[in-house]
Short mmCIF file of C-alpha atoms in Angstrom, two decimals:
data_model
loop_
_atom_site.label_atom_id
_atom_site.label_comp_id
_atom_site.label_asym_id
_atom_site.label_seq_id
_atom_site.Cartn_x
_atom_site.Cartn_y
_atom_site.Cartn_z
CA MET A 1460 -5.52 -39.17 -56.15
CA ARG A 1461 -8.81 -37.63 -57.22
CA THR A 1462 -10.44 -38.87 -60.41
CA VAL A 1463 -13.35 -37.04 -62.01
CA ILE A 1464 -15.22 -38.09 -65.13
CA ALA A 1465 -17.05 -35.07 -66.47
CA ARG A 1466 -18.40 -33.33 -69.54
CA CYS A 1467 -16.08 -30.37 -69.81
CA SER A 1468 -14.19 -27.95 -72.00
CA VAL A 1469 -10.56 -27.07 -71.37
CA ASP A 1470 -8.47 -24.00 -72.18
CA TYR A 1471 -4.73 -23.64 -71.67
CA THR A 1472 -3.04 -20.23 -71.81
CA GLY A 1473 0.60 -19.33 -71.33
CA ARG A 1474 3.57 -20.36 -73.45
CA LEU A 1475 0.97 -21.66 -75.89
CA ASP A 1476 -2.80 -21.49 -76.18
CA ALA A 1477 -4.89 -24.63 -76.65
CA HIS A 1478 -8.60 -25.41 -76.54
CA LEU A 1479 -10.48 -28.66 -76.01
CA ALA A 1480 -14.14 -28.46 -76.99
CA LEU A 1481 -16.92 -29.82 -74.78
CA ALA A 1482 -16.67 -33.61 -74.37
CA THR A 1483 -16.63 -36.30 -71.71
CA ARG A 1484 -13.14 -36.66 -70.21
CA LEU A 1485 -11.19 -38.04 -67.28
CA LEU A 1486 -9.67 -35.44 -64.96
CA MET A 1487 -6.91 -36.57 -62.62
CA VAL A 1488 -5.67 -34.54 -59.66
CA LYS A 1489 -2.56 -36.14 -58.18
CA ALA A 1490 -1.08 -35.76 -54.72
CA ASP A 1491 1.88 -33.79 -56.13
CA GLY A 1492 -0.58 -31.14 -57.34
CA SER A 1493 -0.50 -32.00 -61.03
CA VAL A 1494 -3.74 -31.99 -63.00
CA LEU A 1495 -4.15 -34.09 -66.14
CA VAL A 1496 -6.92 -34.22 -68.73
CA HIS A 1497 -7.39 -37.59 -70.47
CA SER A 1498 -9.63 -38.89 -73.24
CA ASP A 1499 -10.59 -42.51 -73.89
CA GLY A 1500 -7.63 -43.02 -76.21
CA GLY A 1501 -4.10 -41.85 -76.83
CA SER A 1502 -2.56 -44.45 -74.52
CA TYR A 1503 -0.81 -42.87 -71.51
CA LYS A 1504 -0.47 -39.32 -72.83
CA PRO A 1505 -2.98 -36.75 -71.54
CA LEU A 1506 -4.66 -34.27 -73.87
CA ASN A 1507 -3.47 -31.44 -71.65
CA TRP A 1508 -2.03 -31.05 -68.18
CA MET A 1509 -0.44 -28.74 -65.63
CA SER A 1510 2.67 -29.90 -63.83
CA PRO A 1511 3.60 -28.76 -60.31
CA PRO A 1512 4.23 -26.36 -58.76
CA CYS A 1513 0.65 -25.24 -59.28
CA ARG A 1514 -2.54 -24.64 -57.34
CA LEU A 1515 -6.10 -25.68 -58.10
CA GLU A 1516 -9.02 -23.39 -57.32
CA VAL A 1517 -12.64 -24.40 -57.84
CA GLY A 1518 -14.98 -21.48 -58.49
CA GLN A 1519 -18.45 -20.61 -59.65
CA PRO A 1520 -19.08 -19.84 -63.32
CA GLU A 1521 -19.92 -16.40 -64.61
CA ALA A 1522 -23.41 -15.61 -65.89
CA ASP A 1523 -22.60 -16.35 -69.54
CA ASP A 1524 -21.11 -19.72 -68.60
CA VAL A 1525 -24.10 -20.58 -66.42
CA ALA A 1526 -26.36 -19.91 -69.38
CA SER A 1527 -24.34 -22.40 -71.45
CA GLY A 1528 -24.61 -25.09 -68.77
CA VAL A 1529 -21.33 -24.71 -66.83
CA GLN A 1530 -21.66 -25.88 -63.22
CA GLU A 1531 -18.20 -25.08 -61.88
CA VAL A 1532 -14.83 -23.83 -63.10
CA TRP A 1533 -11.44 -25.31 -62.22
CA THR A 1534 -8.54 -22.88 -62.52
CA VAL A 1535 -5.11 -24.48 -62.30
CA GLN A 1536 -2.42 -21.80 -62.03
CA ASN A 1537 1.30 -22.51 -62.28
CA THR A 1538 2.92 -20.75 -59.33
CA LYS A 1539 6.13 -19.87 -61.19
CA THR A 1540 4.80 -18.84 -64.61
CA ASP A 1541 1.68 -17.34 -66.18
CA ASP A 1542 0.57 -20.73 -67.51
CA ARG A 1543 -3.03 -21.49 -66.63
CA LEU A 1544 -5.37 -24.43 -67.24
CA VAL A 1545 -9.10 -23.65 -67.06
CA VAL A 1546 -11.60 -26.52 -66.98
CA LYS A 1547 -15.28 -25.66 -67.33
CA ILE A 1548 -17.35 -28.54 -66.02
CA HIS A 1549 -20.88 -29.03 -67.36
CA GLU A 1550 -21.74 -32.36 -65.75
CA VAL A 1551 -19.96 -34.64 -63.27
CA LEU A 1552 -20.46 -38.35 -63.95
CA HIS A 1553 -18.02 -39.66 -61.34
CA ASP A 1554 -15.95 -38.10 -58.55
CA GLY A 1555 -13.75 -40.26 -56.36
CA THR A 1556 -10.68 -39.80 -54.15
CA TYR A 1557 -8.28 -42.66 -53.45
CA ASP A 1558 -5.15 -43.02 -51.32
CA LEU A 1559 -2.69 -44.95 -53.47
CA GLY A 1560 0.02 -44.99 -50.80
CA VAL A 1561 3.75 -44.98 -51.52
CA ASP A 1562 4.63 -46.41 -54.92
CA PRO A 1563 7.53 -48.89 -54.80
CA GLY A 1564 8.70 -47.84 -58.26
CA LEU A 1565 9.06 -49.66 -61.54
CA VAL A 1566 11.25 -52.75 -61.59
CA LYS A 1567 12.35 -53.54 -65.12
CA ASP A 1568 13.09 -57.07 -66.25
CA GLY A 1569 15.63 -57.80 -68.92
CA VAL A 1570 17.63 -54.61 -68.50
CA GLU A 1571 21.30 -54.51 -69.46
CA ALA A 1572 22.45 -55.24 -65.90
CA HIS A 1573 20.48 -58.51 -65.91
CA LEU A 1574 21.88 -59.47 -69.29
CA GLN A 1575 25.40 -58.74 -68.07
CA VAL A 1576 25.02 -61.00 -65.03
CA LEU A 1577 23.57 -63.83 -67.10
CA LEU A 1578 26.19 -63.58 -69.83
CA ALA A 1579 28.97 -63.56 -67.24
CA GLU A 1580 27.51 -66.78 -65.81
CA GLN A 1581 27.09 -68.27 -69.31
CA ILE A 1582 30.20 -66.90 -70.97
CA GLU A 1583 30.29 -69.93 -73.29
CA LEU A 1584 27.54 -68.20 -75.28
CA LEU A 1585 30.39 -66.25 -76.85
CA GLY A 1586 31.76 -69.57 -78.10
CA PRO A 1587 33.24 -72.78 -76.69
CA GLY A 1588 36.33 -72.28 -74.59
CA HIS A 1589 35.68 -68.66 -73.56
CA ARG A 1590 36.29 -67.76 -69.92
CA LEU A 1591 35.32 -64.71 -67.87
CA VAL A 1592 38.03 -62.33 -66.70
CA ARG A 1593 35.71 -59.84 -64.95
CA ARG A 1594 32.59 -57.77 -65.29
CA GLU A 1595 32.76 -53.97 -65.46
CA PHE A 1596 36.38 -53.94 -66.57
CA PRO A 1597 37.61 -50.36 -66.01
CA THR A 1598 38.87 -48.03 -68.71
CA ALA A 1599 39.64 -44.32 -68.64
CA ILE A 1600 36.23 -43.54 -70.19
CA GLY A 1601 34.15 -45.98 -68.19
CA PRO A 1602 33.86 -49.73 -67.65
CA VAL A 1603 33.41 -52.20 -70.48
CA ASP A 1604 30.62 -54.61 -69.58
CA ILE A 1605 32.62 -57.85 -69.76
CA LEU A 1606 36.24 -58.74 -70.39
CA ALA A 1607 36.80 -62.36 -71.35
CA ARG A 1608 39.45 -64.60 -72.92
CA ASP A 1609 38.87 -66.82 -75.92
CA PRO A 1610 40.33 -70.38 -76.30
CA GLN A 1611 43.59 -68.87 -77.60
CA GLU A 1612 43.74 -66.59 -74.51
CA ARG A 1613 43.09 -63.47 -76.58
CA ALA A 1614 41.23 -60.68 -74.78
CA VAL A 1615 37.58 -60.13 -75.71
CA ALA A 1616 35.70 -56.94 -74.78
CA VAL A 1617 31.91 -57.29 -74.72
CA GLU A 1618 29.44 -54.41 -74.82
CA ILE A 1619 25.88 -55.43 -73.87
CA LYS A 1620 22.67 -53.67 -74.90
CA ARG A 1621 19.00 -54.57 -74.87
CA ARG A 1622 18.67 -53.01 -78.30
CA GLY A 1623 21.86 -52.72 -80.28
CA GLU A 1624 22.12 -49.46 -82.19
CA ILE A 1625 24.92 -47.46 -83.80
CA ASP A 1626 25.77 -45.51 -80.64
CA GLY A 1627 26.48 -48.81 -78.86
CA VAL A 1628 28.93 -49.80 -81.60
CA GLU A 1629 30.63 -46.42 -81.30
CA GLN A 1630 30.90 -46.88 -77.54
CA LEU A 1631 32.53 -50.30 -77.92
CA THR A 1632 34.89 -48.89 -80.56
CA ARG A 1633 36.15 -46.28 -78.08
CA TYR A 1634 36.70 -49.00 -75.44
CA LEU A 1635 38.65 -51.11 -77.91
CA GLU A 1636 40.90 -48.19 -78.85
CA LEU A 1637 41.87 -47.75 -75.20
CA LEU A 1638 42.16 -51.44 -74.33
CA ASN A 1639 44.43 -52.07 -77.30
CA ARG A 1640 46.94 -49.60 -75.84
CA ASP A 1641 47.51 -52.02 -72.96
CA PRO A 1642 50.37 -54.39 -73.91
CA HIS A 1643 48.94 -57.03 -71.55
CA LEU A 1644 45.63 -57.11 -73.48
CA THR A 1645 46.29 -56.27 -77.11
CA PRO A 1646 45.03 -57.44 -79.53
CA VAL A 1647 41.52 -57.11 -78.08
CA GLN A 1648 38.55 -58.51 -79.99
CA GLY A 1649 35.17 -56.79 -79.76
CA VAL A 1650 31.78 -58.43 -79.27
CA PHE A 1651 28.54 -56.46 -79.52
CA ALA A 1652 25.86 -58.46 -77.69
CA ALA A 1653 22.17 -57.53 -77.57
CA GLN A 1654 18.67 -58.97 -77.62
CA GLU A 1655 18.13 -57.17 -80.91
CA ILE A 1656 20.68 -55.53 -83.21
CA LYS A 1657 19.61 -52.95 -85.76
CA PRO A 1658 20.77 -53.69 -89.33
CA GLN A 1659 22.77 -50.44 -89.56
CA ALA A 1660 24.51 -51.23 -86.27
CA ARG A 1661 25.39 -54.73 -87.46
CA VAL A 1662 26.87 -53.38 -90.71
CA LEU A 1663 28.99 -50.83 -88.81
CA ALA A 1664 30.15 -53.40 -86.24
CA GLU A 1665 31.16 -55.98 -88.82
CA ASP A 1666 32.92 -53.31 -90.88
CA ARG A 1667 35.05 -52.57 -87.81
CA GLY A 1668 35.78 -56.23 -87.13
CA ILE A 1669 33.38 -56.42 -84.20
CA ARG A 1670 31.43 -59.67 -83.83
CA CYS A 1671 27.67 -59.48 -83.17
CA VAL A 1672 25.93 -61.89 -80.79
CA ILE A 1673 22.15 -62.09 -80.22
CA LEU A 1674 21.14 -62.80 -76.62
CA ASP A 1675 17.95 -64.76 -75.91
CA TYR A 1676 16.94 -63.48 -72.48
CA ASN A 1677 14.34 -66.18 -71.78
CA ALA A 1678 16.70 -68.97 -72.81
CA MET A 1679 19.44 -67.51 -70.62
CA ARG A 1680 17.04 -67.58 -67.67
CA GLY A 1681 16.03 -71.16 -68.45
CA LEU A 1682 12.47 -70.17 -69.41
CA ASP A 1683 12.67 -71.24 -73.05
CA ASP A 1684 10.96 -74.62 -73.44
CA PRO A 1685 11.90 -76.24 -76.77
CA ASP A 1686 8.81 -78.48 -76.52
CA THR A 1687 6.54 -75.43 -76.88
CA ARG A 1688 8.12 -74.24 -80.13
CA LEU A 1689 6.33 -74.61 -83.44
CA PHE A 1690 9.67 -74.82 -85.29
#
C-alpha cells in the first residue's frame, strides 16, 4: 500500500461530477489498484475514490496548472467505464510504500453462531427444566436455530439474533407455521432470543404469542463479574 499526504485538489468525472478544493489530504493506493482520498474526519469513508479495475498514471501538469502551483497530476481511469479521478498535487508532505502482507480477515465476536452454541450449552436460560433437542433443526424453508423441550415436553423453537428486529420475528413466525404442521411437534412455542430486541419487534412477537429472551453474551461466556457491578 502506498500512502501519500499532500496538498491537492480532486476532480471526479463520469456517472457524476464532483470537485474537492485544494486542501491537505491522505491519498491511498492499494495493491488491488483502488485509489482513495481521505480527509482527517468522516471515520472510515473516503471523500472520493476509484474502485478497480482502474489504472493510475502520474503525469506532468500543464502550463496553467504549473502557474497555480501544481507539481504533478494523478489520473485514475476506470478501465471499463469513462469514470475518471484526477488529483492535482501541489505539495507532498509524506510518501511511503508498505507491504501489508496477506490479511487474515475479520473475526467477529458475539455473532449469532456464537450465541447459538452458548445457548445450546446453557439451554436452562430459557427456563428451568428445558432441554436441548438439537441445533439447526431443519424445516422446508431453512433451519430453526434451536429446537428444545420445556418441562412439560412441549416443543420450543428458538430464533437467535444479535439485534432482534421485526424481520427476525417474521422469520420465526414462518418456522412456527411449518413446525406446527408436524403432529410429533405441535403445539410449538416460539422464543425470540437476542442481545437486544427493538421495541417494535417485542410488541409484534408478544402479539403473536412469541416469548422474548435477552441474552447477555458476556455472562454466557463467564466474563460477567458481579463484584464489578455498581448495581
